[in-house]
PDB file of C-alpha atoms in Angstrom:
ATOM      1  CA  MET A   1      28.475  -4.124  22.246  1.00 64.00           C
ATOM      2  CA  LYS A   2      31.581  -3.474  19.995  1.00 79.00           C
ATOM      3  CA  ARG A   3      30.958  -0.522  17.793  1.00 88.00           C
ATOM      4  CA  PRO A   4      28.394  -1.771  14.746  1.00 95.00           C
ATOM      5  CA  ASP A   5      30.316  -1.758  10.765  1.00 96.00           C
ATOM      6  CA  LEU A   6      26.245  -0.582   9.882  1.00 98.00           C
ATOM      7  CA  ILE A   7      23.556   0.672  11.500  1.00 98.00           C
ATOM      8  CA  ILE A   8      19.648  -0.050   9.473  1.00 98.00           C
ATOM      9  CA  PHE A   9      17.498   1.813  10.310  1.00 98.00           C
ATOM     10  CA  ASP A  10      13.497   2.141   9.688  1.00 97.00           C
ATOM     11  CA  CYS A  11      11.660   4.776   8.758  1.00 96.00           C
ATOM     12  CA  ASP A  12       8.277   5.648   9.884  1.00 93.00           C
ATOM     13  CA  GLY A  13       8.750   5.709  14.110  1.00 92.00           C
ATOM     14  CA  VAL A  14      12.179   5.776  14.147  1.00 96.00           C
ATOM     15  CA  LEU A  15      13.774   7.955  11.945  1.00 97.00           C
ATOM     16  CA  VAL A  16      11.080  10.471  11.334  1.00 96.00           C
ATOM     17  CA  ASP A  17       7.509  10.422  13.548  1.00 92.00           C
ATOM     18  CA  THR A  18       4.817   9.805  10.601  1.00 91.00           C
ATOM     19  CA  GLU A  19       2.331   7.029  12.712  1.00 86.00           C
ATOM     20  CA  PRO A  20      -0.235   9.383  14.164  1.00 89.00           C
ATOM     21  CA  VAL A  21      -0.466  11.523  11.144  1.00 92.00           C
ATOM     22  CA  SER A  22      -0.411   8.151   8.445  1.00 92.00           C
ATOM     23  CA  ASN A  23      -2.976   5.900  10.587  1.00 92.00           C
ATOM     24  CA  ALA A  24      -5.277   8.615  11.065  1.00 96.00           C
ATOM     25  CA  VAL A  25      -5.451   8.944   7.780  1.00 96.00           C
ATOM     26  CA  LEU A  26      -5.479   5.437   6.790  1.00 97.00           C
ATOM     27  CA  ALA A  27      -8.844   4.806   9.886  1.00 97.00           C
ATOM     28  CA  GLU A  28     -10.759   7.553   8.223  1.00 97.00           C
ATOM     29  CA  ASN A  29      -9.938   5.767   4.424  1.00 98.00           C
ATOM     30  CA  LEU A  30     -11.478   2.653   5.804  1.00 98.00           C
ATOM     31  CA  THR A  31     -14.228   3.992   7.197  1.00 98.00           C
ATOM     32  CA  ARG A  32     -15.370   4.986   4.186  1.00 97.00           C
ATOM     33  CA  HIS A  33     -14.861   1.857   2.874  1.00 98.00           C
ATOM     34  CA  GLY A  34     -17.156   0.062   5.283  1.00 97.00           C
ATOM     35  CA  LEU A  35     -14.824  -0.794   7.807  1.00 97.00           C
ATOM     36  CA  PRO A  36     -15.145   1.334  10.855  1.00 97.00           C
ATOM     37  CA  LEU A  37     -11.446   1.691  12.866  1.00 97.00           C
ATOM     38  CA  SER A  38     -10.048   4.542  14.496  1.00 97.00           C
ATOM     39  CA  LYS A  39      -6.867   5.977  14.476  1.00 95.00           C
ATOM     40  CA  GLU A  40      -5.497   4.260  17.738  1.00 93.00           C
ATOM     41  CA  ASP A  41      -6.812   0.889  15.869  1.00 96.00           C
ATOM     42  CA  CYS A  42      -5.024   1.255  13.128  1.00 95.00           C
ATOM     43  CA  ILE A  43      -1.606   2.094  15.137  1.00 90.00           C
ATOM     44  CA  GLY A  44      -2.459  -0.690  17.188  1.00 88.00           C
ATOM     45  CA  MET A  45      -2.954  -3.619  13.790  1.00 93.00           C
ATOM     46  CA  PHE A  46      -1.093  -1.925  11.180  1.00 92.00           C
ATOM     47  CA  THR A  47       1.957  -0.243  12.496  1.00 85.00           C
ATOM     48  CA  GLY A  48       5.094  -1.987  10.244  1.00 80.00           C
ATOM     49  CA  TRP A  49       2.658  -2.933   7.632  1.00 87.00           C
ATOM     50  CA  SER A  50       3.052  -2.650   3.871  1.00 85.00           C
ATOM     51  CA  MET A  51       0.107  -1.525   2.215  1.00 90.00           C
ATOM     52  CA  VAL A  52      -0.074  -4.684   0.577  1.00 90.00           C
ATOM     53  CA  ASN A  53      -0.627  -6.264   2.969  1.00 90.00           C
ATOM     54  CA  VAL A  54      -2.756  -3.212   4.753  1.00 95.00           C
ATOM     55  CA  GLU A  55      -5.184  -4.232   1.833  1.00 97.00           C
ATOM     56  CA  GLN A  56      -5.096  -8.094   2.461  1.00 96.00           C
ATOM     57  CA  GLU A  57      -6.163  -7.930   5.593  1.00 97.00           C
ATOM     58  CA  ALA A  58      -8.434  -5.145   5.545  1.00 97.00           C
ATOM     59  CA  ILE A  59     -10.797  -7.074   2.789  1.00 97.00           C
ATOM     60  CA  ARG A  60     -10.676 -10.041   4.941  1.00 97.00           C
ATOM     61  CA  LEU A  61     -11.954  -7.932   7.919  1.00 97.00           C
ATOM     62  CA  GLY A  62     -15.009  -6.723   5.526  1.00 96.00           C
ATOM     63  CA  ALA A  63     -13.626  -3.687   3.775  1.00 97.00           C
ATOM     64  CA  THR A  64     -14.441  -2.654   0.341  1.00 97.00           C
ATOM     65  CA  LEU A  65     -11.958  -1.650  -1.667  1.00 97.00           C
ATOM     66  CA  PRO A  66     -11.566  -0.565  -5.159  1.00 96.00           C
ATOM     67  CA  GLU A  67      -9.190  -1.826  -7.538  1.00 93.00           C
ATOM     68  CA  ASN A  68      -6.807   1.235  -7.372  1.00 95.00           C
ATOM     69  CA  TRP A  69      -6.755   1.772  -3.119  1.00 97.00           C
ATOM     70  CA  ILE A  70      -3.472   1.374  -2.610  1.00 94.00           C
ATOM     71  CA  ALA A  71      -2.419   4.789  -5.270  1.00 93.00           C
ATOM     72  CA  ALA A  72      -5.501   6.162  -3.757  1.00 96.00           C
ATOM     73  CA  VAL A  73      -4.808   6.148  -0.136  1.00 95.00           C
ATOM     74  CA  TYR A  74      -1.172   6.710  -0.670  1.00 92.00           C
ATOM     75  CA  ALA A  75      -2.628   9.990  -2.752  1.00 94.00           C
ATOM     76  CA  GLU A  76      -4.505  10.981   0.714  1.00 96.00           C
ATOM     77  CA  GLU A  77      -1.802  10.468   3.008  1.00 93.00           C
ATOM     78  CA  PHE A  78       1.329  11.610   1.113  1.00 92.00           C
ATOM     79  CA  GLU A  79      -1.057  14.726   1.339  1.00 94.00           C
ATOM     80  CA  ALA A  80      -1.516  14.814   4.680  1.00 94.00           C
ATOM     81  CA  LEU A  81       2.336  14.598   5.647  1.00 93.00           C
ATOM     82  CA  LYS A  82       3.246  17.156   3.149  1.00 91.00           C
ATOM     83  CA  ARG A  83       1.240  19.519   5.724  1.00 90.00           C
ATOM     84  CA  GLY A  84       4.288  18.796   8.847  1.00 87.00           C
ATOM     85  CA  VAL A  85       5.823  15.997  10.151  1.00 91.00           C
ATOM     86  CA  ASP A  86       8.651  16.229  12.732  1.00 93.00           C
ATOM     87  CA  ALA A  87      11.898  13.929  12.740  1.00 95.00           C
ATOM     88  CA  VAL A  88      12.129  11.564  16.243  1.00 96.00           C
ATOM     89  CA  LYS A  89      13.397  13.453  18.728  1.00 94.00           C
ATOM     90  CA  GLY A  90      17.701  12.632  18.809  1.00 95.00           C
ATOM     91  CA  ILE A  91      17.644  11.067  15.614  1.00 96.00           C
ATOM     92  CA  PRO A  92      19.491  14.313  13.747  1.00 95.00           C
ATOM     93  CA  GLU A  93      21.854  14.066  17.125  1.00 95.00           C
ATOM     94  CA  ILE A  94      22.701  10.321  16.203  1.00 95.00           C
ATOM     95  CA  LEU A  95      23.304  10.974  12.867  1.00 96.00           C
ATOM     96  CA  ASP A  96      25.585  13.853  13.317  1.00 96.00           C
ATOM     97  CA  ARG A  97      27.847  11.253  15.820  1.00 94.00           C
ATOM     98  CA  LEU A  98      27.139   8.253  12.991  1.00 95.00           C
ATOM     99  CA  GLU A  99      28.778  10.840  10.459  1.00 95.00           C
ATOM    100  CA  SER A 100      31.470  12.054  12.652  1.00 95.00           C
ATOM    101  CA  LEU A 101      32.639   7.985  13.340  1.00 94.00           C
ATOM    102  CA  ASP A 102      32.258   7.100   9.760  1.00 95.00           C
ATOM    103  CA  ILE A 103      30.243   4.212  10.552  1.00 96.00           C
ATOM    104  CA  PRO A 104      27.848   3.890   7.725  1.00 97.00           C
ATOM    105  CA  PHE A 105      23.979   3.873   8.005  1.00 98.00           C
ATOM    106  CA  CYS A 106      21.348   3.397   5.638  1.00 98.00           C
ATOM    107  CA  VAL A 107      17.172   2.937   6.090  1.00 98.00           C
ATOM    108  CA  ALA A 108      14.945   0.084   5.220  1.00 97.00           C
ATOM    109  CA  SER A 109      11.233   0.207   5.144  1.00 95.00           C
ATOM    110  CA  ASN A 110       8.307  -1.375   4.227  1.00 91.00           C
ATOM    111  CA  GLY A 111       7.060   2.291   3.341  1.00 88.00           C
ATOM    112  CA  SER A 112       7.567   3.798  -0.469  1.00 89.00           C
ATOM    113  CA  GLU A 113      10.689   5.591  -1.637  1.00 92.00           C
ATOM    114  CA  GLU A 114       8.099   8.157  -2.693  1.00 91.00           C
ATOM    115  CA  LYS A 115       6.943   8.772   0.641  1.00 91.00           C
ATOM    116  CA  MET A 116      10.295   8.383   2.677  1.00 94.00           C
ATOM    117  CA  ALA A 117      11.467  11.444   0.112  1.00 94.00           C
ATOM    118  CA  ILE A 118       8.252  13.534   1.294  1.00 93.00           C
ATOM    119  CA  THR A 119       8.749  12.333   5.395  1.00 94.00           C
ATOM    120  CA  LEU A 120      12.723  12.698   5.794  1.00 95.00           C
ATOM    121  CA  GLY A 121      12.302  15.261   2.628  1.00 93.00           C
ATOM    122  CA  GLN A 122      10.174  17.642   5.345  1.00 89.00           C
ATOM    123  CA  THR A 123      12.895  16.785   7.993  1.00 92.00           C
ATOM    124  CA  GLY A 124      16.016  17.866   6.526  1.00 92.00           C
ATOM    125  CA  LEU A 125      17.389  13.927   6.892  1.00 96.00           C
ATOM    126  CA  PHE A 126      16.661  13.164   2.670  1.00 95.00           C
ATOM    127  CA  PRO A 127      20.542  14.089   1.806  1.00 95.00           C
ATOM    128  CA  ARG A 128      21.208  12.067   5.184  1.00 95.00           C
ATOM    129  CA  PHE A 129      20.203   8.991   2.670  1.00 96.00           C
ATOM    130  CA  GLN A 130      20.533   9.125  -0.500  1.00 91.00           C
ATOM    131  CA  GLY A 131      21.919   6.298  -2.169  1.00 93.00           C
ATOM    132  CA  ALA A 132      21.090   4.037   1.263  1.00 97.00           C
ATOM    133  CA  MET A 133      17.598   3.338   1.271  1.00 97.00           C
ATOM    134  CA  PHE A 134      16.041   0.133   0.751  1.00 97.00           C
ATOM    135  CA  SER A 135      12.215   0.381  -0.058  1.00 95.00           C
ATOM    136  CA  ALA A 136       9.350  -2.932   0.198  1.00 92.00           C
ATOM    137  CA  HIS A 137       8.089  -1.427  -2.890  1.00 88.00           C
ATOM    138  CA  THR A 138      11.422  -1.392  -5.054  1.00 91.00           C
ATOM    139  CA  LEU A 139      12.407  -4.578  -3.754  1.00 93.00           C
ATOM    140  CA  ASN A 140       8.906  -6.233  -4.072  1.00 92.00           C
ATOM    141  CA  THR A 141       9.151  -8.118  -0.625  1.00 92.00           C
ATOM    142  CA  SER A 142       8.289  -6.850   2.808  1.00 90.00           C
ATOM    143  CA  LYS A 143       9.382  -6.735   6.414  1.00 94.00           C
ATOM    144  CA  PRO A 144       9.190  -9.755   8.298  1.00 95.00           C
ATOM    145  CA  ASP A 145      10.585 -11.932   5.217  1.00 96.00           C
ATOM    146  CA  PRO A 146      14.250 -10.811   5.941  1.00 97.00           C
ATOM    147  CA  ALA A 147      15.473  -9.678   2.599  1.00 96.00           C
ATOM    148  CA  LEU A 148      14.583  -6.340   2.437  1.00 95.00           C
ATOM    149  CA  PHE A 149      17.256  -6.046   5.719  1.00 98.00           C
ATOM    150  CA  GLN A 150      19.479  -8.852   3.688  1.00 98.00           C
ATOM    151  CA  ALA A 151      19.448  -6.059   0.578  1.00 97.00           C
ATOM    152  CA  ALA A 152      20.898  -3.337   2.818  1.00 98.00           C
ATOM    153  CA  LEU A 153      24.111  -5.789   4.629  1.00 98.00           C
ATOM    154  CA  GLU A 154      24.736  -7.174   0.248  1.00 98.00           C
ATOM    155  CA  ALA A 155      25.044  -3.624  -0.533  1.00 98.00           C
ATOM    156  CA  PHE A 156      27.045  -2.398   2.536  1.00 98.00           C
ATOM    157  CA  LYS A 157      29.422  -5.819   2.473  1.00 98.00           C
ATOM    158  CA  VAL A 158      28.867  -6.140   5.880  1.00 98.00           C
ATOM    159  CA  ASP A 159      28.323  -9.345   7.907  1.00 98.00           C
ATOM    160  CA  PRO A 160      24.686 -10.306   9.595  1.00 98.00           C
ATOM    161  CA  ALA A 161      26.458 -10.146  13.163  1.00 96.00           C
ATOM    162  CA  ARG A 162      28.565  -6.659  12.502  1.00 97.00           C
ATOM    163  CA  ALA A 163      25.224  -5.069  11.498  1.00 98.00           C
ATOM    164  CA  VAL A 164      22.521  -3.257  13.699  1.00 98.00           C
ATOM    165  CA  VAL A 165      18.546  -3.128  13.258  1.00 98.00           C
ATOM    166  CA  ILE A 166      16.791  -0.179  14.604  1.00 98.00           C
ATOM    167  CA  GLU A 167      12.814  -1.036  14.517  1.00 97.00           C
ATOM    168  CA  ASP A 168       9.756  -0.012  16.399  1.00 94.00           C
ATOM    169  CA  SER A 169       7.719  -2.722  14.710  1.00 93.00           C
ATOM    170  CA  VAL A 170       7.055  -6.513  15.512  1.00 94.00           C
ATOM    171  CA  LEU A 171       7.466  -7.223  11.838  1.00 93.00           C
ATOM    172  CA  GLY A 172      10.840  -5.303  11.460  1.00 96.00           C
ATOM    173  CA  ALA A 173      11.772  -6.789  14.505  1.00 97.00           C
ATOM    174  CA  THR A 174      10.843 -10.349  13.677  1.00 97.00           C
ATOM    175  CA  GLY A 175      12.467  -9.871  10.230  1.00 97.00           C
ATOM    176  CA  ALA A 176      15.737  -8.567  11.950  1.00 98.00           C
ATOM    177  CA  ALA A 177      15.519 -11.727  13.838  1.00 98.00           C
ATOM    178  CA  ARG A 178      15.162 -14.083  10.672  1.00 98.00           C
ATOM    179  CA  ALA A 179      18.468 -12.570   8.777  1.00 98.00           C
ATOM    180  CA  ASN A 180      20.150 -11.839  11.915  1.00 98.00           C
ATOM    181  CA  ILE A 181      20.909  -9.265  12.367  1.00 98.00           C
ATOM    182  CA  PRO A 182      21.224  -8.080  16.215  1.00 97.00           C
ATOM    183  CA  CYS A 183      18.053  -5.404  16.635  1.00 98.00           C
ATOM    184  CA  TYR A 184      17.298  -2.956  18.552  1.00 98.00           C
ATOM    185  CA  GLY A 185      13.827  -2.098  19.309  1.00 97.00           C
ATOM    186  CA  TYR A 186      12.517   1.708  20.004  1.00 96.00           C
ATOM    187  CA  ALA A 187       9.196   2.018  22.304  1.00 94.00           C
ATOM    188  CA  PRO A 188       9.278   5.284  23.246  1.00 91.00           C
ATOM    189  CA  HIS A 189       5.461   4.850  24.579  1.00 82.00           C
ATOM    190  CA  GLU A 190       4.584   1.345  26.093  1.00 79.00           C
ATOM    191  CA  GLY A 191       7.078  -1.201  27.264  1.00 82.00           C
ATOM    192  CA  GLY A 192       7.900  -2.983  24.472  1.00 91.00           C
ATOM    193  CA  ALA A 193       6.726  -6.045  25.544  1.00 94.00           C
ATOM    194  CA  ASP A 194       5.996  -7.271  22.565  1.00 93.00           C
ATOM    195  CA  LEU A 195       9.500  -5.906  20.909  1.00 95.00           C
ATOM    196  CA  ALA A 196      11.324  -7.617  23.196  1.00 96.00           C
ATOM    197  CA  ALA A 197       9.819 -11.284  22.636  1.00 97.00           C
ATOM    198  CA  THR A 198      11.518 -11.210  19.447  1.00 97.00           C
ATOM    199  CA  GLY A 199      14.484 -10.978  20.848  1.00 97.00           C
ATOM    200  CA  ALA A 200      15.212  -7.349  20.529  1.00 97.00           C
ATOM    201  CA  LYS A 201      15.998  -5.233  22.570  1.00 97.00           C
ATOM    202  CA  VAL A 202      13.781  -2.286  23.629  1.00 96.00           C
ATOM    203  CA  PHE A 203      14.797   1.064  24.212  1.00 96.00           C
ATOM    204  CA  LYS A 204      13.012   4.906  25.103  1.00 94.00           C
ATOM    205  CA  GLU A 205      14.899   7.270  23.960  1.00 94.00           C
ATOM    206  CA  MET A 206      17.062   8.163  20.976  1.00 93.00           C
ATOM    207  CA  ARG A 207      19.894   9.343  23.249  1.00 90.00           C
ATOM    208  CA  GLU A 208      20.008   5.893  24.150  1.00 92.00           C
ATOM    209  CA  LEU A 209      21.580   4.503  21.492  1.00 90.00           C
ATOM    210  CA  ALA A 210      24.916   5.777  21.520  1.00 87.00           C
ATOM    211  CA  GLU A 211      26.036   4.287  24.455  1.00 89.00           C
ATOM    212  CA  LEU A 212      24.104   1.267  23.612  1.00 91.00           C
ATOM    213  CA  LEU A 213      25.910   0.886  20.405  1.00 89.00           C
ATOM    214  CA  GLY A 214      29.307   1.600  21.709  1.00 85.00           C
ATOM    215  CA  PHE A 215      29.970   5.266  19.789  1.00 86.00           C
TER     216      PHE A 215
END
């Protein structure tokens, strides 16, 4: 494809490898509250979800959650994440290349800005996204609503067809499709058929991105 004018990255699972840690905490928490789930269950069910939507679905499935549940589970998750997460392999090199070519990039996440500060901060990525972070919590929306991506387009003054979204979740890829933004689906551990079904172009390794995106 022709080189894009803006690259919109998801955060968890795309920039930083947080999903195993976050979902282990979520599984233990929900199990305590009457909904026995494993880490693998949570990864399969909730990858890419906002915590507001996780709360609603968990209650629907039989969990008994306290009024302050979101704040409490986030506190548990943040403590676990502070013990260490890694950048996704290949991401620092991709960002180096984008910066050398003056191609703008940003992050759009269903997670909170506080969470991104923790995860991007300890991997050294946070300074590269300052002023270019779009959080569902701040904007009061969440994927698959396209509003999160549309906010990024508006901020950077870029048409949807000239941007690209990098996602690892069906919710995110669906939101990109609804915003009419081409999407590349990162599926390092599986076939990615669910991402492909949304119209995303599936890839397995971050090093493939440079060729896919024409830089």
